[in-house]
């Protein structure tokens, strides 16, 4: 079911907390009201969802303010230790190193909740919907994922070209919330082609290898069997994970432009399956997260 009132209350509480904090939030939002903006406008905050092992990306921000999810009425708090559980407002330092150029404002979801925690699709997508209510038009969504494509290495980064929703759920069930988007939103291009090109060009400039591929989202929490792994690969998926797909559906419903980046934390090859313990996934995702951070920082002013 869609939950517009709950999203509005959480967004109002977040706005109030950020307005009271010593940061540029009120100034940025005030400017936006006066000037009117497009998604590419550098004063519009970019939304960033940080997945497993990637929370550290929110630490090096100028004017940083964190608002714990627990302070927002009805906002779900993740039960997974590696998911911090706060919205973070701040500015990514300008990539050209010019101190007098204010960095791009960002609103970061530091950690998320998942279906496998027993959360509903509406709870899983609440962060993205709160970001939209705060004026975010461009969303960068990250996760840790297992490679299905045998050419991908653990520790690499994949830019999502498309997804398969194999969770058995949709965040759009029930009465449609017309103020969010249409009853039957288009999914012919879930990830924005221009943002993907920007990611490819930026990674080439930085000398970083960036894989491209299809992400399959599963419910979990159990990891895949060899037979499932073989089937997902035959379906055309390059990486598998337990998040992201419902959030991208909700974001596209809201008309946001989406860039999806996976940190490949382990390899899932049906003929030589090995266990992928959570500690290892977090460690490898955090290592890949350093390159992901470089990539995101370098793209920020152009998003
Ligand atoms: N399977 C499912 N989810 C994951 C994996 C995986 O191999 N790695 C990281 N998240």
mmCIF file of C-alpha atoms and ligand atoms in Angstrom:
data_model
loop_
_atom_site.group_PDB
_atom_site.id
_atom_site.type_symbol
_atom_site.label_atom_id
_atom_site.label_comp_id
_atom_site.label_asym_id
_atom_site.label_seq_id
_atom_site.Cartn_x
_atom_site.Cartn_y
_atom_site.Cartn_z
ATOM 1 C CA UNK A 1 0.000 0.000 0.000
ATOM 2 C CA UNK A 2 1.153 3.546 -0.676
ATOM 3 C CA UNK A 3 1.477 5.809 2.365
ATOM 4 C CA UNK A 4 1.525 9.516 1.339
ATOM 5 C CA UNK A 5 0.535 10.903 4.764
ATOM 6 C CA UNK A 6 3.325 8.995 6.534
ATOM 7 C CA UNK A 7 5.839 10.141 3.931
ATOM 8 C CA UNK A 8 4.682 13.758 4.369
ATOM 9 C CA UNK A 9 5.049 13.587 8.173
ATOM 10 C CA UNK A 10 8.541 12.077 7.977
ATOM 11 C CA UNK A 11 9.581 14.677 5.368
ATOM 12 C CA UNK A 12 8.167 17.514 7.513
ATOM 13 C CA UNK A 13 10.154 16.274 10.544
ATOM 14 C CA UNK A 14 13.335 15.984 8.467
ATOM 15 C CA UNK A 15 12.829 19.502 7.051
ATOM 16 C CA UNK A 16 12.311 20.893 10.557
ATOM 17 C CA UNK A 17 15.453 19.176 11.897
ATOM 18 C CA UNK A 18 17.582 20.439 8.998
ATOM 19 C CA UNK A 19 16.172 23.969 9.242
ATOM 20 C CA UNK A 20 17.161 24.062 12.915
ATOM 21 C CA UNK A 21 20.701 22.799 12.232
ATOM 22 C CA UNK A 22 23.693 25.006 11.412
ATOM 23 C CA UNK A 23 23.910 24.161 7.691
ATOM 24 C CA UNK A 24 22.985 25.550 4.290
ATOM 25 C CA UNK A 25 19.712 23.627 4.003
ATOM 26 C CA UNK A 26 17.368 26.606 4.491
ATOM 27 C CA UNK A 27 19.465 28.790 2.197
ATOM 28 C CA UNK A 28 19.564 26.151 -0.587
ATOM 29 C CA UNK A 29 15.834 25.430 -0.302
ATOM 30 C CA UNK A 30 14.998 29.152 -0.129
ATOM 31 C CA UNK A 31 17.021 29.809 -3.292
ATOM 32 C CA UNK A 32 15.248 27.005 -5.090
ATOM 33 C CA UNK A 33 11.840 28.506 -4.298
ATOM 34 C CA UNK A 34 12.916 31.872 -5.714
ATOM 35 C CA UNK A 35 14.692 30.698 -8.854
ATOM 36 C CA UNK A 36 12.761 27.536 -9.835
ATOM 37 C CA UNK A 37 15.006 24.707 -10.952
ATOM 38 C CA UNK A 38 15.647 21.813 -13.285
ATOM 39 C CA UNK A 39 17.157 18.467 -12.249
ATOM 40 C CA UNK A 40 20.561 19.491 -13.672
ATOM 41 C CA UNK A 41 20.647 22.757 -11.685
ATOM 42 C CA UNK A 42 23.676 22.619 -9.372
ATOM 43 C CA UNK A 43 21.734 23.993 -6.416
ATOM 44 C CA UNK A 44 19.259 21.082 -6.378
ATOM 45 C CA UNK A 45 20.294 18.448 -3.835
ATOM 46 C CA UNK A 46 21.265 15.077 -5.284
ATOM 47 C CA UNK A 47 19.845 12.055 -3.445
ATOM 48 C CA UNK A 48 22.238 9.250 -2.563
ATOM 49 C CA UNK A 49 21.253 5.894 -1.044
ATOM 50 C CA UNK A 50 24.168 4.094 0.574
ATOM 51 C CA UNK A 51 23.966 0.309 0.881
ATOM 52 C CA UNK A 52 25.846 -2.405 2.775
ATOM 53 C CA UNK A 53 29.388 -1.413 3.762
ATOM 54 C CA UNK A 54 29.117 1.964 1.975
ATOM 55 C CA UNK A 55 27.982 4.251 4.797
ATOM 56 C CA UNK A 56 31.470 5.778 5.057
ATOM 57 C CA UNK A 57 30.803 7.811 1.907
ATOM 58 C CA UNK A 58 28.621 10.130 3.964
ATOM 59 C CA UNK A 59 31.416 10.970 6.414
ATOM 60 C CA UNK A 60 33.535 13.388 4.359
ATOM 61 C CA UNK A 61 31.024 16.131 3.674
ATOM 62 C CA UNK A 62 31.134 19.865 4.248
ATOM 63 C CA UNK A 63 28.347 21.327 6.449
ATOM 64 C CA UNK A 64 27.433 17.790 7.499
ATOM 65 C CA UNK A 65 24.266 17.268 9.557
ATOM 66 C CA UNK A 66 22.872 13.813 10.391
ATOM 67 C CA UNK A 67 19.254 13.203 11.381
ATOM 68 C CA UNK A 68 18.669 9.658 12.732
ATOM 69 C CA UNK A 69 15.725 7.786 11.195
ATOM 70 C CA UNK A 70 14.529 7.171 14.746
ATOM 71 C CA UNK A 71 13.785 10.936 15.023
ATOM 72 C CA UNK A 72 11.358 10.805 12.080
ATOM 73 C CA UNK A 73 7.810 9.594 12.856
ATOM 74 C CA UNK A 74 7.030 6.244 11.229
ATOM 75 C CA UNK A 75 10.405 5.990 9.476
ATOM 76 C CA UNK A 76 11.710 2.388 9.493
ATOM 77 C CA UNK A 77 15.067 1.761 11.165
ATOM 78 C CA UNK A 78 17.170 -1.067 9.720
ATOM 79 C CA UNK A 79 17.908 -4.013 11.982
ATOM 80 C CA UNK A 80 21.135 -4.737 10.061
ATOM 81 C CA UNK A 81 24.269 -3.564 11.922
ATOM 82 C CA UNK A 82 26.089 -2.402 8.789
ATOM 83 C CA UNK A 83 23.256 0.053 7.964
ATOM 84 C CA UNK A 84 23.750 3.216 10.005
ATOM 85 C CA UNK A 85 20.218 4.633 9.871
ATOM 86 C CA UNK A 86 20.302 8.386 9.301
ATOM 87 C CA UNK A 87 19.635 11.019 6.682
ATOM 88 C CA UNK A 88 22.739 13.119 6.138
ATOM 89 C CA UNK A 89 22.678 16.577 4.589
ATOM 90 C CA UNK A 90 25.886 18.179 3.353
ATOM 91 C CA UNK A 91 27.931 19.269 0.402
ATOM 92 C CA UNK A 92 30.408 17.156 -1.529
ATOM 93 C CA UNK A 93 33.575 19.228 -1.792
ATOM 94 C CA UNK A 94 33.998 20.653 -5.285
ATOM 95 C CA UNK A 95 35.918 18.087 -7.398
ATOM 96 C CA UNK A 96 38.007 20.868 -8.987
ATOM 97 C CA UNK A 97 39.436 21.627 -5.547
ATOM 98 C CA UNK A 98 38.294 25.258 -5.668
ATOM 99 C CA UNK A 99 37.473 26.185 -2.094
ATOM 100 C CA UNK A 100 35.376 29.179 -3.126
ATOM 101 C CA UNK A 101 33.035 27.013 -5.241
ATOM 102 C CA UNK A 102 30.362 25.591 -2.921
ATOM 103 C CA UNK A 103 30.069 21.820 -3.371
ATOM 104 C CA UNK A 104 26.883 20.221 -4.650
ATOM 105 C CA UNK A 105 24.278 19.760 -1.902
ATOM 106 C CA UNK A 106 23.391 16.120 -1.188
ATOM 107 C CA UNK A 107 20.758 14.383 0.859
ATOM 108 C CA UNK A 108 22.057 10.952 1.790
ATOM 109 C CA UNK A 109 20.164 7.946 3.064
ATOM 110 C CA UNK A 110 22.850 6.286 5.163
ATOM 111 C CA UNK A 111 21.535 2.732 5.317
ATOM 112 C CA UNK A 112 18.182 1.283 4.314
ATOM 113 C CA UNK A 113 15.730 -1.386 5.427
ATOM 114 C CA UNK A 114 14.946 -4.512 3.414
ATOM 115 C CA UNK A 115 12.073 -6.874 2.668
ATOM 116 C CA UNK A 116 13.989 -9.698 4.388
ATOM 117 C CA UNK A 117 13.770 -7.807 7.691
ATOM 118 C CA UNK A 118 10.013 -8.253 7.429
ATOM 119 C CA UNK A 119 9.520 -4.685 6.156
ATOM 120 C CA UNK A 120 6.767 -3.845 3.678
ATOM 121 C CA UNK A 121 7.494 -2.428 0.194
ATOM 122 C CA UNK A 122 6.121 0.942 1.439
ATOM 123 C CA UNK A 123 8.641 0.934 4.308
ATOM 124 C CA UNK A 124 11.478 -0.105 1.987
ATOM 125 C CA UNK A 125 10.640 2.830 -0.342
ATOM 126 C CA UNK A 126 9.934 5.466 2.291
ATOM 127 C CA UNK A 127 13.439 6.954 2.075
ATOM 128 C CA UNK A 128 13.209 7.534 -1.661
ATOM 129 C CA UNK A 129 9.748 9.069 -1.299
ATOM 130 C CA UNK A 130 10.911 11.347 1.525
ATOM 131 C CA UNK A 131 13.800 12.478 -0.677
ATOM 132 C CA UNK A 132 11.357 13.311 -3.494
ATOM 133 C CA UNK A 133 9.245 15.306 -1.017
ATOM 134 C CA UNK A 134 12.441 17.220 -0.123
ATOM 135 C CA UNK A 135 12.947 18.233 -3.758
ATOM 136 C CA UNK A 136 15.444 15.571 -4.890
ATOM 137 C CA UNK A 137 15.133 14.928 -8.629
ATOM 138 C CA UNK A 138 18.273 12.896 -9.296
ATOM 139 C CA UNK A 139 18.938 9.757 -7.280
ATOM 140 C CA UNK A 140 22.169 7.759 -7.054
ATOM 141 C CA UNK A 141 21.386 4.383 -5.553
ATOM 142 C CA UNK A 142 24.106 2.000 -4.401
ATOM 143 C CA UNK A 143 24.281 -1.531 -3.060
ATOM 144 C CA UNK A 144 26.539 -4.502 -2.474
ATOM 145 C CA UNK A 145 25.881 -7.336 -4.922
ATOM 146 C CA UNK A 146 27.156 -10.791 -5.815
ATOM 147 C CA UNK A 147 28.565 -11.219 -9.331
ATOM 148 C CA UNK A 148 26.755 -13.643 -11.648
ATOM 149 C CA UNK A 149 28.777 -12.558 -14.642
ATOM 150 C CA UNK A 150 31.968 -14.663 -14.473
ATOM 151 C CA UNK A 151 34.024 -11.776 -15.924
ATOM 152 C CA UNK A 152 33.350 -9.522 -12.932
ATOM 153 C CA UNK A 153 35.862 -9.463 -10.063
ATOM 154 C CA UNK A 154 35.038 -9.060 -6.387
ATOM 155 C CA UNK A 155 35.877 -5.469 -5.468
ATOM 156 C CA UNK A 156 34.783 -4.009 -8.794
ATOM 157 C CA UNK A 157 31.946 -1.585 -9.485
ATOM 158 C CA UNK A 158 29.003 -2.182 -11.812
ATOM 159 C CA UNK A 159 26.808 0.499 -13.324
ATOM 160 C CA UNK A 160 23.286 -0.935 -13.554
ATOM 161 C CA UNK A 161 21.906 -0.873 -17.075
ATOM 162 C CA UNK A 162 18.587 -2.509 -16.146
ATOM 163 C CA UNK A 163 17.031 -4.654 -13.417
ATOM 164 C CA UNK A 164 14.877 -7.736 -12.877
ATOM 165 C CA UNK A 165 12.423 -7.490 -9.987
ATOM 166 C CA UNK A 166 12.367 -11.036 -8.568
ATOM 167 C CA UNK A 167 11.231 -10.001 -5.084
ATOM 168 C CA UNK A 168 7.585 -10.884 -5.755
ATOM 169 C CA UNK A 169 6.611 -7.395 -4.513
ATOM 170 C CA UNK A 170 5.858 -3.920 -5.878
ATOM 171 C CA UNK A 171 5.707 -0.621 -3.969
ATOM 172 C CA UNK A 172 2.860 0.488 -6.259
ATOM 173 C CA UNK A 173 0.206 -2.025 -5.187
ATOM 174 C CA UNK A 174 -3.145 -0.675 -4.011
ATOM 175 C CA UNK A 175 -4.735 2.697 -4.795
ATOM 176 C CA UNK A 176 -2.366 4.799 -6.858
ATOM 177 C CA UNK A 177 -1.123 8.026 -5.287
ATOM 178 C CA UNK A 178 -1.719 10.366 -8.264
ATOM 179 C CA UNK A 179 0.400 13.155 -6.782
ATOM 180 C CA UNK A 180 3.392 10.801 -6.913
ATOM 181 C CA UNK A 181 2.958 9.375 -10.392
ATOM 182 C CA UNK A 182 0.862 7.436 -12.917
ATOM 183 C CA UNK A 183 -0.973 4.159 -12.307
ATOM 184 C CA UNK A 184 1.173 2.263 -14.832
ATOM 185 C CA UNK A 185 4.607 3.910 -14.790
ATOM 186 C CA UNK A 186 6.905 3.223 -17.706
ATOM 187 C CA UNK A 187 9.908 0.970 -16.973
ATOM 188 C CA UNK A 188 11.392 0.873 -20.476
ATOM 189 C CA UNK A 189 14.438 2.800 -19.188
ATOM 190 C CA UNK A 190 14.668 2.444 -15.376
ATOM 191 C CA UNK A 191 18.191 3.889 -15.265
ATOM 192 C CA UNK A 192 18.920 7.221 -16.931
ATOM 193 C CA UNK A 193 21.000 6.869 -20.113
ATOM 194 C CA UNK A 194 22.721 10.271 -19.715
ATOM 195 C CA UNK A 195 23.725 9.513 -16.124
ATOM 196 C CA UNK A 196 25.109 6.132 -17.226
ATOM 197 C CA UNK A 197 27.163 7.812 -19.929
ATOM 198 C CA UNK A 198 28.425 10.354 -17.399
ATOM 199 C CA UNK A 199 29.439 7.494 -15.050
ATOM 200 C CA UNK A 200 31.276 5.659 -17.865
ATOM 201 C CA UNK A 201 33.092 8.816 -19.021
ATOM 202 C CA UNK A 202 34.006 9.851 -15.480
ATOM 203 C CA UNK A 203 35.334 6.411 -14.561
ATOM 204 C CA UNK A 204 37.449 6.338 -17.740
ATOM 205 C CA UNK A 205 38.869 9.773 -16.837
ATOM 206 C CA UNK A 206 39.757 8.483 -13.340
ATOM 207 C CA UNK A 207 41.260 5.268 -14.727
ATOM 208 C CA UNK A 208 38.646 3.164 -12.917
ATOM 209 C CA UNK A 209 37.150 0.067 -14.494
ATOM 210 C CA UNK A 210 33.352 0.261 -14.465
ATOM 211 C CA UNK A 211 31.372 -2.838 -15.403
ATOM 212 C CA UNK A 212 27.891 -2.569 -16.880
ATOM 213 C CA UNK A 213 25.096 -5.024 -16.284
ATOM 214 C CA UNK A 214 21.660 -6.146 -15.184
ATOM 215 C CA UNK A 215 20.909 -6.353 -11.450
ATOM 216 C CA UNK A 216 18.426 -8.921 -10.201
ATOM 217 C CA UNK A 217 16.754 -8.038 -6.902
ATOM 218 C CA UNK A 218 15.684 -10.976 -4.699
ATOM 219 C CA UNK A 219 13.912 -10.943 -1.349
ATOM 220 C CA UNK A 220 16.443 -12.963 0.694
ATOM 221 C CA UNK A 221 17.650 -13.285 3.391
ATOM 222 C CA UNK A 222 18.977 -16.685 2.341
ATOM 223 C CA UNK A 223 21.747 -16.582 -0.220
ATOM 224 C CA UNK A 224 21.267 -18.233 -3.610
ATOM 225 C CA UNK A 225 21.585 -21.954 -4.306
ATOM 226 C CA UNK A 226 23.753 -23.041 -7.260
ATOM 227 C CA UNK A 227 20.580 -23.811 -9.275
ATOM 228 C CA UNK A 228 19.125 -20.348 -8.589
ATOM 229 C CA UNK A 229 22.439 -18.764 -9.483
ATOM 230 C CA UNK A 230 22.524 -20.627 -12.799
ATOM 231 C CA UNK A 231 18.914 -19.622 -13.529
ATOM 232 C CA UNK A 232 19.469 -15.913 -12.761
ATOM 233 C CA UNK A 233 22.493 -15.890 -15.068
ATOM 234 C CA UNK A 234 20.445 -17.567 -17.818
ATOM 235 C CA UNK A 235 17.759 -14.924 -17.331
ATOM 236 C CA UNK A 236 20.356 -12.322 -18.256
ATOM 237 C CA UNK A 237 21.381 -10.968 -14.848
ATOM 238 C CA UNK A 238 24.976 -9.939 -14.124
ATOM 239 C CA UNK A 239 24.687 -9.321 -10.373
ATOM 240 C CA UNK A 240 22.306 -10.279 -7.570
ATOM 241 C CA UNK A 241 21.321 -8.476 -4.388
ATOM 242 C CA UNK A 242 18.551 -7.987 -1.834
ATOM 243 C CA UNK A 243 17.698 -4.329 -2.306
ATOM 244 C CA UNK A 244 17.350 -1.513 -4.848
ATOM 245 C CA UNK A 245 14.692 -2.751 -7.294
ATOM 246 C CA UNK A 246 11.650 -1.565 -5.295
ATOM 247 C CA UNK A 247 13.325 1.786 -4.589
ATOM 248 C CA UNK A 248 14.057 2.289 -8.289
ATOM 249 C CA UNK A 249 10.415 1.485 -9.144
ATOM 250 C CA UNK A 250 9.251 4.063 -6.561
ATOM 251 C CA UNK A 251 11.767 6.641 -7.833
ATOM 252 C CA UNK A 252 10.729 6.177 -11.463
ATOM 253 C CA UNK A 253 7.070 6.411 -10.431
ATOM 254 C CA UNK A 254 7.972 9.784 -8.901
ATOM 255 C CA UNK A 255 9.717 10.830 -12.126
ATOM 256 C CA UNK A 256 13.245 10.880 -10.660
ATOM 257 C CA UNK A 257 16.334 10.291 -12.803
ATOM 258 C CA UNK A 258 18.177 7.266 -11.394
ATOM 259 C CA UNK A 259 21.788 6.103 -11.540
ATOM 260 C CA UNK A 260 22.456 2.676 -9.998
ATOM 261 C CA UNK A 261 25.915 1.532 -8.872
ATOM 262 C CA UNK A 262 26.742 -1.858 -7.335
ATOM 263 C CA UNK A 263 29.864 -2.763 -5.411
ATOM 264 C CA UNK A 264 30.613 -6.355 -6.371
ATOM 265 C CA UNK A 265 31.362 -7.932 -3.016
ATOM 266 C CA UNK A 266 31.584 -11.625 -3.982
ATOM 267 C CA UNK A 267 31.333 -13.996 -6.928
ATOM 268 C CA UNK A 268 28.360 -16.302 -7.369
ATOM 269 C CA UNK A 269 29.347 -18.926 -9.920
ATOM 270 C CA UNK A 270 27.098 -22.013 -9.991
ATOM 271 C CA UNK A 271 29.876 -24.525 -10.698
ATOM 272 C CA UNK A 272 32.162 -23.370 -7.907
ATOM 273 C CA UNK A 273 29.908 -21.887 -5.226
ATOM 274 C CA UNK A 274 31.607 -20.869 -2.005
ATOM 275 C CA UNK A 275 29.886 -19.334 1.031
ATOM 276 C CA UNK A 276 29.903 -15.512 1.096
ATOM 277 C CA UNK A 277 29.746 -14.547 4.794
ATOM 278 C CA UNK A 278 28.317 -11.098 5.634
ATOM 279 C CA UNK A 279 31.629 -9.961 7.183
ATOM 280 C CA UNK A 280 33.386 -10.610 3.865
ATOM 281 C CA UNK A 281 30.631 -8.854 1.877
ATOM 282 C CA UNK A 282 30.923 -5.784 4.119
ATOM 283 C CA UNK A 283 34.727 -5.757 3.923
ATOM 284 C CA UNK A 284 34.941 -6.108 0.133
ATOM 285 C CA UNK A 285 32.054 -3.647 -0.443
ATOM 286 C CA UNK A 286 33.823 -1.106 1.781
ATOM 287 C CA UNK A 287 37.056 -1.550 -0.244
ATOM 288 C CA UNK A 288 35.175 -1.121 -3.543
ATOM 289 C CA UNK A 289 33.352 1.760 -1.856
ATOM 290 C CA UNK A 290 36.563 3.803 -1.891
ATOM 291 C CA UNK A 291 36.552 3.788 -5.695
ATOM 292 C CA UNK A 292 32.802 4.294 -5.707
ATOM 293 C CA UNK A 293 33.344 7.393 -3.558
ATOM 294 C CA UNK A 294 35.941 8.743 -5.997
ATOM 295 C CA UNK A 295 33.540 8.180 -8.880
ATOM 296 C CA UNK A 296 30.545 9.782 -7.181
ATOM 297 C CA UNK A 297 32.573 12.781 -5.981
ATOM 298 C CA UNK A 298 33.964 13.351 -9.483
ATOM 299 C CA UNK A 299 30.473 13.220 -11.027
ATOM 300 C CA UNK A 300 28.711 15.373 -8.438
ATOM 301 C CA UNK A 301 28.799 18.760 -10.110
ATOM 302 C CA UNK A 302 27.527 17.266 -13.367
ATOM 303 C CA UNK A 303 24.637 15.228 -11.981
HETATM 304 N N1 LIG B 1 23.528 -12.597 -3.088
HETATM 305 C C1 LIG B 1 22.542 -11.798 -2.643
HETATM 306 N N2 LIG B 1 22.756 -10.614 -2.101
HETATM 307 C C2 LIG B 1 24.030 -10.190 -2.012
HETATM 308 C C3 LIG B 1 25.099 -10.979 -2.466
HETATM 309 C C4 LIG B 1 24.831 -12.236 -3.021
HETATM 310 O O1 LIG B 1 25.731 -12.984 -3.434
HETATM 311 N N3 LIG B 1 26.231 -10.274 -2.236
HETATM 312 C C5 LIG B 1 25.850 -9.091 -1.668
HETATM 313 N N4 LIG B 1 24.517 -9.038 -1.531
#
